[in-house]
Short mmCIF file of C-alpha atoms and ligand atoms in Angstrom, two decimals:
data_model
loop_
_atom_site.label_atom_id
_atom_site.label_comp_id
_atom_site.label_asym_id
_atom_site.label_seq_id
_atom_site.Cartn_x
_atom_site.Cartn_y
_atom_site.Cartn_z
CA MET J 1 11.53 27.08 120.92
CA THR J 2 9.01 26.11 118.29
CA ILE J 3 6.77 23.31 119.44
CA PHE J 4 5.37 21.08 116.75
CA LEU J 5 2.14 19.29 117.32
CA ALA J 6 2.28 15.53 117.51
CA GLY J 7 1.78 14.00 114.10
CA SER J 8 2.00 17.47 112.58
CA ALA J 9 2.22 18.63 108.98
CA CYS J 10 4.99 16.21 108.15
CA SER J 11 3.24 12.99 109.07
CA THR J 12 2.70 10.69 106.17
CA GLN J 13 0.17 8.05 105.22
CA LYS J 14 1.52 4.54 105.69
CA ASP J 15 1.24 3.70 102.01
CA GLU J 16 3.39 6.64 101.01
CA LEU J 17 6.13 6.37 103.60
CA PRO J 18 9.47 7.31 102.08
CA ASN J 19 12.45 5.02 102.44
CA ILE J 20 14.99 6.35 104.91
CA VAL J 21 18.76 5.96 104.59
CA ILE J 22 20.97 7.38 107.33
CA ILE J 23 24.61 7.43 106.29
CA TYR J 24 26.52 7.84 109.53
CA THR J 25 30.20 8.41 108.95
CA ASP J 26 32.91 7.99 111.53
CA ASP J 27 35.09 10.93 112.59
CA VAL J 28 34.32 12.97 109.47
CA GLY J 29 34.93 16.61 110.30
CA TYR J 30 33.23 19.83 109.34
CA GLY J 31 36.01 20.65 106.88
CA ASP J 32 36.48 17.22 105.31
CA LEU J 33 34.05 17.49 102.40
CA GLY J 34 34.14 19.46 99.19
CA CYS J 35 30.72 20.96 99.83
CA TYR J 36 31.98 22.24 103.19
CA GLY J 37 35.02 23.88 101.65
CA ALA J 38 37.64 21.13 101.36
CA SER J 39 39.76 21.51 98.25
CA SER J 40 42.59 19.00 98.78
CA VAL J 41 40.25 16.07 98.53
CA LYS J 42 37.28 15.56 96.26
CA THR J 43 33.89 14.25 97.41
CA PRO J 44 31.73 14.44 94.29
CA ASN J 45 29.05 12.04 95.46
CA ILE J 46 28.45 13.79 98.75
CA ASP J 47 28.60 17.17 97.03
CA ARG J 48 25.87 15.98 94.68
CA LEU J 49 23.69 15.04 97.66
CA ALA J 50 24.22 18.56 98.96
CA GLU J 51 23.32 20.11 95.60
CA GLU J 52 20.13 18.11 95.42
CA GLY J 53 19.23 18.61 99.05
CA ILE J 54 19.80 20.83 102.03
CA ARG J 55 23.16 21.32 103.70
CA PHE J 56 23.28 22.38 107.33
CA VAL J 57 26.05 24.57 108.64
CA ASN J 58 24.98 24.51 112.30
CA SER J 59 24.32 20.87 112.98
CA TYR J 60 25.64 18.97 115.95
CA ALA J 61 26.32 15.40 117.01
CA CYS J 62 25.50 14.80 120.67
CA ALA J 63 29.06 13.93 121.63
CA SER J 64 32.62 14.18 120.42
CA THR J 65 33.08 10.42 120.62
CA CYS J 66 31.32 7.59 118.92
CA THR J 67 29.39 5.60 121.50
CA PRO J 68 27.43 8.45 123.09
CA SER J 69 26.57 10.02 119.72
CA ARG J 70 25.28 6.72 118.37
CA TYR J 71 23.41 6.03 121.57
CA ALA J 72 21.66 9.40 121.32
CA LEU J 73 20.90 8.90 117.64
CA LEU J 74 19.16 5.58 118.21
CA THR J 75 17.49 6.25 121.57
CA GLY J 76 16.82 9.99 121.55
CA GLU J 77 18.40 10.22 124.98
CA TYR J 78 21.68 11.86 125.94
CA HIS J 79 24.17 9.19 126.89
CA TRP J 80 25.47 11.20 129.84
CA ARG J 81 22.23 10.43 131.68
CA LYS J 82 23.99 7.19 132.60
CA PRO J 83 27.66 8.06 133.12
CA PRO J 84 29.66 5.10 131.89
CA GLY J 85 32.73 5.05 134.10
CA TRP J 86 34.99 3.49 131.48
CA SER J 87 38.68 4.34 131.30
CA VAL J 88 41.29 4.70 128.59
CA GLY J 89 44.80 4.67 130.00
CA GLU J 90 44.91 7.34 132.68
CA LEU J 91 41.66 8.94 131.58
CA LYS J 92 38.67 8.08 133.73
CA GLY J 93 34.98 8.42 132.96
CA VAL J 94 35.61 8.08 129.25
CA SER J 95 32.68 7.81 126.88
CA ILE J 96 34.05 5.18 124.54
CA ALA J 97 32.60 1.70 125.00
CA PRO J 98 35.28 -0.93 125.41
CA GLY J 99 35.17 -3.92 123.08
CA ASP J 100 33.68 -6.20 125.67
CA ALA J 101 30.87 -3.88 126.74
CA GLY J 102 27.45 -5.49 126.89
CA MET J 103 24.59 -4.03 124.86
CA LEU J 104 24.12 -0.44 126.01
CA ILE J 105 20.64 0.24 124.67
CA ASP J 106 17.74 -0.98 126.75
CA PRO J 107 15.59 -3.18 124.48
CA SER J 108 12.50 -2.44 126.54
CA LYS J 109 12.52 1.20 125.41
CA PRO J 110 11.62 2.47 121.95
CA SER J 111 14.48 3.04 119.53
CA LEU J 112 14.68 4.57 116.09
CA ALA J 113 14.61 1.06 114.63
CA SER J 114 11.68 -0.22 116.69
CA VAL J 115 9.58 2.87 115.98
CA LEU J 116 10.16 2.62 112.24
CA LYS J 117 9.64 -1.15 112.27
CA ASP J 118 6.30 -0.67 114.03
CA ALA J 119 5.40 1.87 111.35
CA GLY J 120 5.88 -0.81 108.69
CA TYR J 121 9.50 -0.32 107.68
CA ALA J 122 11.99 -3.07 106.90
CA THR J 123 14.88 -2.05 109.15
CA GLY J 124 18.57 -2.74 108.70
CA VAL J 125 21.90 -1.67 110.16
CA VAL J 126 25.12 -2.18 108.25
CA GLY J 127 28.56 -1.12 109.48
CA LYS J 128 30.04 0.10 112.71
CA TRP J 129 28.02 -0.59 115.85
CA HIS J 130 30.08 0.33 118.97
CA LEU J 131 27.07 0.20 121.28
CA GLY J 132 27.95 -3.00 123.10
CA LEU J 133 26.64 -6.46 122.39
CA GLY J 134 25.42 -9.29 124.57
CA PRO J 135 25.03 -9.29 128.34
CA ALA J 136 27.21 -7.18 130.65
CA GLY J 137 30.80 -8.31 130.21
CA GLY J 138 30.31 -8.98 126.51
CA PRO J 139 28.82 -11.75 124.44
CA ASP J 140 29.69 -15.34 123.72
CA TRP J 141 31.34 -14.47 120.43
CA ASN J 142 31.10 -18.04 119.18
CA GLY J 143 27.43 -18.44 119.93
CA THR J 144 24.39 -16.28 119.43
CA ILE J 145 25.34 -12.70 120.13
CA LYS J 146 22.43 -11.08 121.88
CA PRO J 147 21.00 -8.72 122.89
CA GLY J 148 22.02 -6.62 119.92
CA PRO J 149 20.38 -4.78 117.03
CA SER J 150 17.59 -7.30 116.54
CA GLU J 151 16.42 -6.76 120.13
CA ILE J 152 15.92 -3.04 119.44
CA GLY J 153 14.04 -3.41 116.17
CA PHE J 154 16.52 -4.07 113.38
CA ASP J 155 15.35 -6.86 111.08
CA TYR J 156 18.79 -7.19 109.57
CA SER J 157 22.27 -6.44 110.84
CA TRP J 158 25.79 -6.74 109.44
CA LEU J 159 28.15 -5.25 111.95
CA ILE J 160 31.66 -4.20 112.65
CA PRO J 161 30.92 -5.04 116.28
CA VAL J 162 33.07 -2.40 117.97
CA THR J 163 35.55 -0.35 115.91
CA GLY J 164 38.05 -1.17 113.20
CA ASP J 165 40.86 -0.79 115.70
CA ARG J 166 39.34 -3.08 118.34
CA VAL J 167 39.01 -6.84 118.36
CA PRO J 168 37.24 -8.98 117.33
CA CYS J 169 38.12 -8.20 113.71
CA VAL J 170 35.13 -10.04 112.28
CA PHE J 171 31.70 -9.11 110.98
CA VAL J 172 28.62 -10.14 112.92
CA GLU J 173 25.56 -10.91 110.80
CA ASN J 174 22.23 -11.20 112.55
CA GLY J 175 23.87 -12.15 115.83
CA ARG J 176 26.49 -14.65 114.57
CA ILE J 177 30.06 -14.12 113.44
CA ALA J 178 29.93 -14.31 109.65
CA GLY J 179 32.04 -17.09 108.15
CA LEU J 180 33.21 -18.52 111.46
CA ASP J 181 34.64 -22.03 111.34
CA PRO J 182 33.32 -23.80 114.46
CA HIS J 183 36.63 -25.69 114.67
CA ASP J 184 38.50 -22.43 115.01
CA PRO J 185 36.52 -20.37 117.51
CA VAL J 186 37.55 -16.84 118.41
CA ARG J 187 38.88 -15.99 121.83
CA VAL J 188 38.62 -12.38 122.90
CA SER J 189 39.76 -10.64 126.05
CA TYR J 190 40.19 -7.05 127.05
CA ASN J 191 42.06 -8.04 130.20
CA GLN J 192 44.75 -10.53 129.37
CA PRO J 193 46.57 -12.11 126.45
CA VAL J 194 44.67 -15.03 124.98
CA GLY J 195 47.21 -16.88 122.88
CA PRO J 196 49.96 -16.62 120.31
CA ASP J 197 48.37 -13.70 118.47
CA SER J 198 48.36 -11.55 121.59
CA THR J 199 51.37 -9.56 120.93
CA ILE J 200 53.11 -6.39 121.39
CA TYR J 201 51.77 -4.85 124.52
CA ASN J 202 54.48 -2.79 126.02
CA PRO J 203 53.55 -0.92 129.17
CA GLU J 204 56.67 1.21 128.90
CA ILE J 205 55.30 3.18 125.96
CA THR J 206 54.11 6.60 127.02
CA PRO J 207 52.70 9.48 124.96
CA ASP J 208 55.96 11.42 125.01
CA MET J 209 57.58 8.61 123.03
CA ILE J 210 55.40 9.20 120.01
CA VAL J 211 57.60 9.99 117.05
CA SER J 212 56.62 11.66 113.85
CA TYR J 213 55.86 9.75 110.69
CA ASP J 214 59.25 10.24 109.07
CA GLU J 215 61.20 9.03 112.11
CA THR J 216 61.80 5.38 112.86
CA PRO J 217 59.72 4.30 115.81
CA PRO J 218 61.67 3.06 118.80
CA GLU J 219 62.05 -0.69 118.92
CA LYS J 220 59.59 -1.04 121.71
CA TYR J 221 56.75 -0.17 119.36
CA GLY J 222 57.04 -3.50 117.66
CA GLY J 223 57.30 -5.53 120.84
CA ASN J 224 57.87 -9.16 120.02
CA GLN J 225 56.22 -9.31 116.60
CA THR J 226 57.44 -6.23 114.74
CA GLU J 227 57.90 -8.18 111.52
CA LYS J 228 54.16 -8.72 111.24
CA LEU J 229 53.35 -5.00 111.24
CA LYS J 230 52.41 -3.13 108.11
CA MET J 231 51.40 -0.08 110.16
CA TYR J 232 52.90 1.01 113.45
CA PRO J 233 50.78 2.14 116.33
CA SER J 234 51.68 5.58 117.56
CA PHE J 235 49.93 4.99 120.79
CA GLY J 236 47.97 2.09 122.30
CA HIS J 237 46.75 -0.37 119.66
CA ASP J 238 49.35 -2.82 120.78
CA GLN J 239 47.61 -5.98 121.89
CA THR J 240 46.85 -8.04 118.78
CA ILE J 241 48.10 -7.81 115.20
CA VAL J 242 45.49 -8.77 112.61
CA ASN J 243 46.37 -8.33 108.91
CA GLY J 244 49.51 -6.48 109.91
CA VAL J 245 47.49 -3.87 111.79
CA PRO J 246 47.85 -3.70 115.55
CA ARG J 247 44.63 -3.37 117.59
CA ILE J 248 43.15 -2.70 120.98
CA GLY J 249 42.16 -5.91 122.78
CA TYR J 250 43.42 -9.48 122.68
CA MET J 251 42.12 -11.96 120.18
CA THR J 252 43.04 -15.26 118.66
CA GLY J 253 41.33 -17.78 116.36
CA GLY J 254 38.50 -17.22 113.90
CA LYS J 255 40.92 -17.11 110.93
CA SER J 256 38.23 -17.79 108.31
CA ALA J 257 36.10 -14.92 109.61
CA LEU J 258 38.74 -12.17 109.91
CA TRP J 259 38.09 -9.10 107.86
CA LYS J 260 40.68 -7.64 105.52
CA ASP J 261 40.96 -3.93 106.25
CA GLU J 262 41.41 -3.04 102.59
CA ASP J 263 38.02 -4.62 101.84
CA ILE J 264 35.88 -3.28 104.69
CA ALA J 265 34.43 -0.32 102.79
CA GLU J 266 33.46 -2.45 99.83
CA THR J 267 32.11 -5.32 101.94
CA ILE J 268 29.80 -3.15 103.98
CA THR J 269 28.68 -1.23 100.92
CA VAL J 270 27.73 -4.46 99.18
CA LYS J 271 25.74 -5.51 102.26
CA ALA J 272 23.97 -2.15 102.27
CA LEU J 273 23.14 -2.49 98.57
CA ASP J 274 21.85 -6.03 99.17
CA PHE J 275 19.59 -4.75 101.93
CA ILE J 276 18.17 -2.08 99.65
CA ASN J 277 17.67 -4.55 96.81
CA ASP J 278 16.00 -7.07 99.11
CA ASN J 279 13.56 -4.48 100.41
CA LYS J 280 13.05 -2.26 97.39
CA SER J 281 9.35 -2.95 97.16
CA ARG J 282 8.45 -1.84 100.69
CA PRO J 283 9.47 1.09 102.84
CA PHE J 284 12.90 0.46 104.26
CA PHE J 285 15.10 2.11 106.83
CA LEU J 286 18.83 1.59 106.43
CA TYR J 287 21.29 2.79 109.05
CA PHE J 288 24.55 2.63 107.12
CA SER J 289 27.45 3.32 109.40
CA THR J 290 30.79 3.59 107.62
CA HIS J 291 34.15 2.56 109.03
CA ASP J 292 35.83 5.47 107.23
CA VAL J 293 37.40 7.80 108.19
CA HIS J 294 38.18 6.18 111.55
CA VAL J 295 41.52 4.54 112.24
CA PRO J 296 43.05 2.27 111.12
CA ARG J 297 43.00 4.05 107.79
CA VAL J 298 43.71 1.31 105.30
CA PRO J 299 42.18 2.23 101.95
CA GLY J 300 41.38 -0.44 99.38
CA GLU J 301 43.35 -0.71 96.16
CA ARG J 302 40.97 1.63 94.34
CA PHE J 303 41.91 4.54 96.64
CA ALA J 304 45.33 3.76 98.13
CA GLY J 305 47.67 6.60 97.21
CA LYS J 306 45.01 8.43 95.23
CA SER J 307 44.69 11.61 97.26
CA SER J 308 47.35 14.26 97.60
CA ILE J 309 47.13 14.24 101.39
CA GLY J 310 47.98 10.65 102.24
CA VAL J 311 45.70 7.99 103.70
CA TYR J 312 43.55 10.60 105.40
CA GLY J 313 42.40 11.82 101.99
CA ASP J 314 42.31 8.32 100.51
CA VAL J 315 39.73 7.15 103.04
CA ILE J 316 37.62 10.28 102.56
CA MET J 317 37.52 9.44 98.84
CA GLN J 318 36.63 5.86 99.74
CA MET J 319 33.82 6.99 102.01
CA ASP J 320 32.51 9.23 99.25
CA TRP J 321 32.57 6.24 96.90
CA CYS J 322 30.39 4.25 99.35
CA VAL J 323 27.90 7.12 99.34
CA GLY J 324 27.95 7.17 95.53
CA LYS J 325 27.23 3.44 95.31
CA ILE J 326 24.16 3.87 97.48
CA THR J 327 22.78 6.86 95.61
CA GLU J 328 23.52 5.14 92.29
CA LEU J 329 21.48 2.11 93.32
CA LEU J 330 18.62 4.33 94.48
CA ASP J 331 18.71 5.97 91.04
CA ASP J 332 18.83 2.64 89.22
CA LEU J 333 15.86 1.33 91.19
CA GLY J 334 13.92 4.53 90.62
CA LEU J 335 13.81 5.11 94.37
CA SER J 336 15.67 8.40 94.74
CA GLU J 337 12.53 10.51 94.66
CA ASN J 338 10.94 8.52 97.43
CA THR J 339 13.96 8.16 99.69
CA LEU J 340 15.00 10.49 102.45
CA VAL J 341 18.79 10.39 102.67
CA ILE J 342 20.45 11.82 105.76
CA PHE J 343 24.24 12.10 105.68
CA THR J 344 26.09 13.09 108.83
CA SER J 345 28.96 12.15 111.17
CA ASP J 346 29.24 10.80 114.72
CA ASN J 347 31.88 13.26 115.92
CA GLY J 348 34.55 15.62 114.73
CA PRO J 349 37.87 14.83 113.13
CA VAL J 350 41.26 13.70 114.41
CA GLN J 351 44.55 13.24 112.60
CA ASP J 352 46.87 10.75 114.29
CA ASP J 353 44.46 8.78 116.44
CA GLY J 354 46.88 6.11 117.60
CA TYR J 355 48.42 4.96 114.31
CA HIS J 356 51.55 6.04 112.61
CA ASP J 357 49.69 6.63 109.35
CA GLY J 358 51.01 10.04 108.34
CA SER J 359 47.71 11.79 108.99
CA ALA J 360 49.40 14.32 111.25
CA GLU J 361 52.14 15.08 108.73
CA ILE J 362 51.00 14.74 105.13
CA ILE J 363 47.73 16.57 105.43
CA GLY J 364 49.03 19.78 103.81
CA THR J 365 46.59 22.66 103.98
CA HIS J 366 43.56 20.43 104.49
CA SER J 367 41.68 21.49 107.61
CA PRO J 368 39.56 18.58 108.90
CA ALA J 369 37.88 20.82 111.47
CA GLY J 370 37.11 23.60 108.99
CA PRO J 371 37.41 26.96 110.76
CA TYR J 372 36.62 25.57 114.20
CA LYS J 373 38.67 24.68 117.25
CA GLY J 374 39.21 21.16 118.56
CA GLY J 375 37.94 17.97 117.00
CA LYS J 376 37.17 14.46 118.14
CA TYR J 377 37.15 14.14 121.97
CA SER J 378 36.81 17.90 122.44
CA ALA J 379 34.18 20.15 123.98
CA PHE J 380 35.16 22.85 121.49
CA GLU J 381 33.05 23.33 118.40
CA ALA J 382 34.80 20.96 116.00
CA GLY J 383 34.14 18.09 118.41
CA THR J 384 30.46 17.97 117.56
CA LYS J 385 29.76 20.46 114.79
CA VAL J 386 29.60 18.10 111.85
CA PRO J 387 28.32 17.99 108.29
CA LEU J 388 24.62 17.26 107.83
CA ILE J 389 23.04 16.87 104.42
CA VAL J 390 19.42 15.89 103.86
CA ARG J 391 18.05 14.94 100.46
CA TRP J 392 14.46 14.14 99.62
CA PRO J 393 13.75 15.51 96.15
CA GLY J 394 10.75 17.76 96.01
CA LYS J 395 10.26 17.54 99.75
CA VAL J 396 13.22 19.43 101.17
CA ARG J 397 14.02 23.03 100.46
CA LYS J 398 17.25 22.92 98.45
CA GLY J 399 20.16 25.05 99.61
CA VAL J 400 22.02 25.83 102.78
CA SER J 401 20.43 25.99 106.23
CA GLU J 402 21.88 27.92 109.13
CA THR J 403 19.18 26.65 111.46
CA PRO J 404 20.65 24.86 114.46
CA PHE J 405 19.99 21.13 114.51
CA SER J 406 21.00 18.42 116.93
CA GLN J 407 21.10 14.71 116.18
CA ILE J 408 19.18 14.17 119.40
CA ASP J 409 16.09 15.14 117.40
CA ILE J 410 16.43 12.52 114.69
CA LEU J 411 14.40 9.96 116.66
CA ALA J 412 11.34 12.15 117.23
CA SER J 413 11.63 13.71 113.76
CA LEU J 414 11.63 10.40 111.90
CA ALA J 415 8.98 9.02 114.23
CA ALA J 416 6.78 11.97 113.27
CA LEU J 417 7.47 11.36 109.61
CA SER J 418 6.38 7.74 110.01
CA GLY J 419 3.09 8.84 111.54
CA TYR J 420 3.92 8.11 115.19
CA GLU J 421 1.33 9.85 117.31
CA ASN J 422 3.37 11.35 120.07
CA PRO J 423 6.97 11.65 118.89
CA ASN J 424 7.96 14.00 121.69
CA GLY J 425 6.85 11.40 124.20
CA LEU J 426 9.29 8.79 122.95
CA SER J 427 12.22 9.96 125.04
CA VAL J 428 13.12 12.65 127.50
CA ASP J 429 15.40 14.58 125.14
CA SER J 430 14.36 14.12 121.50
CA ARG J 431 11.96 16.62 119.92
CA ASN J 432 10.25 16.55 116.55
CA SER J 433 12.24 18.88 114.32
CA PHE J 434 11.28 17.32 111.01
CA PRO J 435 10.29 20.67 109.50
CA VAL J 436 13.80 21.91 110.29
CA LEU J 437 15.35 18.89 108.59
CA THR J 438 13.40 19.61 105.42
CA GLY J 439 14.12 23.33 105.55
CA LYS J 440 10.46 24.28 105.97
CA GLU J 441 10.97 25.70 109.42
CA GLN J 442 13.82 28.00 110.29
CA THR J 443 13.39 28.34 114.01
CA GLY J 444 15.47 25.45 115.20
CA ARG J 445 16.23 24.16 118.64
CA ASP J 446 17.00 27.01 120.94
CA ILE J 447 19.38 24.90 123.01
CA ILE J 448 22.04 22.52 121.77
CA VAL J 449 23.58 20.09 124.26
CA GLN J 450 26.71 18.04 123.77
CA GLN J 451 29.38 16.20 125.70
CA ASN J 452 33.07 15.60 125.25
CA MET J 453 35.12 12.45 125.72
CA VAL J 454 35.12 12.66 129.52
CA GLY J 455 31.46 13.56 129.78
CA VAL J 456 31.86 17.33 130.24
CA ILE J 457 28.66 18.88 128.93
CA SER J 458 28.22 22.13 127.07
CA VAL J 459 25.10 24.04 126.08
CA ILE J 460 24.66 26.55 123.30
CA LYS J 461 21.92 29.16 123.24
CA ASP J 462 21.79 32.20 120.95
CA ASN J 463 25.48 31.95 120.06
CA TRP J 464 26.50 31.74 123.70
CA LYS J 465 28.27 28.54 124.64
CA TYR J 466 28.78 27.40 128.18
CA ILE J 467 31.13 24.53 129.00
CA GLU J 468 30.64 23.19 132.49
CA PRO J 469 33.72 22.93 134.73
CA GLY J 470 35.34 19.52 134.79
CA ASP J 471 38.51 17.84 135.92
CA GLY J 472 39.64 16.14 132.71
CA PRO J 473 42.94 16.92 130.98
CA GLU J 474 43.39 20.04 128.91
CA PHE J 475 44.73 18.03 125.97
CA ASN J 476 44.25 14.47 124.77
CA LEU J 477 47.87 13.41 124.50
CA TYR J 478 46.98 10.16 122.77
CA THR J 479 46.44 12.06 119.53
CA ARG J 480 48.75 14.10 117.32
CA PRO J 481 48.50 17.02 117.22
CA PRO J 482 47.37 16.82 120.85
CA MET J 483 43.66 17.58 120.91
CA PRO J 484 42.43 20.47 123.06
CA MET J 485 39.66 18.89 125.10
CA GLY J 486 37.90 22.00 126.38
CA ASN J 487 38.22 20.79 129.96
CA SER J 488 38.80 23.35 132.66
CA PRO J 489 38.16 23.45 136.39
CA GLU J 490 36.59 26.87 135.73
CA PRO J 491 33.32 27.47 133.91
CA GLN J 492 33.80 28.61 130.30
CA LEU J 493 31.62 30.95 128.30
CA TYR J 494 32.27 31.76 124.67
CA ASN J 495 30.46 33.89 122.17
CA ILE J 496 30.68 31.52 119.25
CA GLY J 497 29.09 34.09 116.96
CA SER J 498 31.91 36.62 117.24
CA ASP J 499 34.66 34.32 118.56
CA ILE J 500 34.23 31.24 116.43
CA THR J 501 37.50 29.71 117.56
CA GLU J 502 36.59 29.94 121.24
CA GLU J 503 39.61 31.95 122.32
CA TYR J 504 38.07 34.26 124.91
CA ASN J 505 36.50 32.79 127.99
CA LEU J 506 33.97 35.44 129.05
CA ALA J 507 32.64 33.60 132.09
CA LYS J 508 34.14 36.02 134.61
CA GLU J 509 33.19 39.06 132.57
CA ASN J 510 29.63 37.91 132.07
CA PRO J 511 28.54 36.06 135.19
CA GLU J 512 24.82 36.53 134.45
CA LYS J 513 25.02 34.72 131.13
CA THR J 514 27.20 32.05 132.67
CA ARG J 515 24.64 31.53 135.42
CA GLU J 516 21.74 31.54 132.97
CA LEU J 517 23.30 28.80 130.86
CA SER J 518 24.47 26.75 133.80
CA ASP J 519 20.91 26.90 135.18
CA ILE J 520 19.56 25.76 131.84
CA LEU J 521 21.99 22.86 131.86
CA GLN J 522 20.99 21.93 135.38
CA LYS J 523 17.32 21.88 134.39
CA ILE J 524 18.09 19.62 131.45
CA LYS J 525 20.07 17.33 133.74
CA ASP J 526 17.15 17.20 136.17
CA ARG J 527 14.63 16.36 133.46
CA LYS J 528 13.10 12.94 133.97
C1 NG6 F 601 40.50 5.77 121.70
C2 NG6 F 601 41.55 5.21 120.78
C3 NG6 F 601 41.28 5.71 119.38
C4 NG6 F 601 39.86 5.39 118.97
C5 NG6 F 601 38.88 5.91 120.00
C6 NG6 F 601 37.45 5.55 119.71
C7 NG6 F 601 43.76 4.94 121.85
C8 NG6 F 601 45.05 5.59 122.23
N1 NG6 F 601 42.89 5.69 121.21
O1 NG6 F 601 40.68 5.30 122.98
O2 NG6 F 601 42.19 5.17 118.50
O3 NG6 F 601 39.70 4.01 118.85
O4 NG6 F 601 39.21 5.38 121.26
O5 NG6 F 601 36.96 6.28 118.67
O6 NG6 F 601 43.57 3.77 122.14
S1 NG6 F 601 35.40 6.40 118.44
O7 NG6 F 601 35.23 7.18 117.22
O8 NG6 F 601 34.93 5.04 118.27
O9 NG6 F 601 34.84 7.05 119.60
CA1 CA F 602 33.67 8.29 115.80
#
């Protein structure tokens, strides 16, 4: 592995710090973008970023679900160092924070936001959070919601607090629900119904009852309030209907603050643009975290019905539009030259992820995972191998990079850029790879580490991939098509150079390599 000296070549004088915009998309897969080979859906704005910057073809998120990837991005530490013990249905040890999780990031430790704030940046987060808020057990939603982003260094925050498909369906601005009428407080519970809006939970629904998009769902899907639904759940998402969309978690009240799903993309984009405008005359760091292309997929009027592959394509177009609005403003303000834009995704793709939205049926020849196996939730490549585009005109080598990169290194890399003295000392896992991000250095990380939905860890070294044995299910049956999870009670070893779809488990044939990689993993686990 190449070791870069602290504060090495890439460190920058304070007065010339570039602005930094991280566009972190949700569930966007390796094959979802034009510049990565998609042809059924157009992404001109992202493709332009790729043309003007560097596009990575071997870049990884740290996990195949949202919470642990975001945790690693902001803290530089693998989330599996503190196994969460959450459950979803029958699945135990799941790495998806429930909607009433308290703040997961320890405010006493450095974060990407605190490091950049200390370096003189105005720091803002706009969009999906999903890292817990408030004390353990969740916040007082009607009061001041803390700890949260401001406790880890964000000057400004406008959040989708959990996910679009989880309550509460409100935005939280700087620790308060935006637009909340104090006479109509919200009530939120992840344990029991909380009032008339708590709806259609039906414990008799099991995965084998999922029907395809063109069949009529069994009556049970609608429970007692079918008439309110504009989109059926295909699994779960059956506790509260807000705007005709059924969600996970119980909620009532807060009518004046409820978001409208059709408007989420535009609302958060406007907030992101406001943040840039407000801070245009000083270095700023914006973490813009889109809702698209996560479920529920409810495109705004501008994009509804516009793609040839149903809502799945519509929301990709919408996400691309958000990107275009941001780059357009940077152009208009004359800031493009001095802004480092990083575009990537939190985990791989999924089609039907609990809503009857046609994504499993109308997708045609579009391949969200590109050539790879698996997707969201999975230990296979498409779970974490995601698009990464970096643009900083004049500063990055334009073109395509095959150098391996892991999002775990974003913390130390951006810390180094901001002049932080000892970026590799910030966390146990993150290493300064800034020269890789700019294409100056082509010897990337020699080891890539990632986890799947149930915390099974894999390591990649020199095209060999080892997936540790685990006891999770072989498929996630809550999705359609059912997602291969990469779980097996046996160790797995793939040569992802020659067997890119991970068909042949060579662990028995090649016990030395299996042992070598499992030892490496053990050492990483033991690292303090
Ligand atoms: C799953 C949800 C899925 C999605 C996911 C989180 C069900 C059946 N599935 O449990 O719809 O919300 O959690 O996605 O409830 S993530 O991108 O935020 O990790
Ligand atoms: Ca996600």
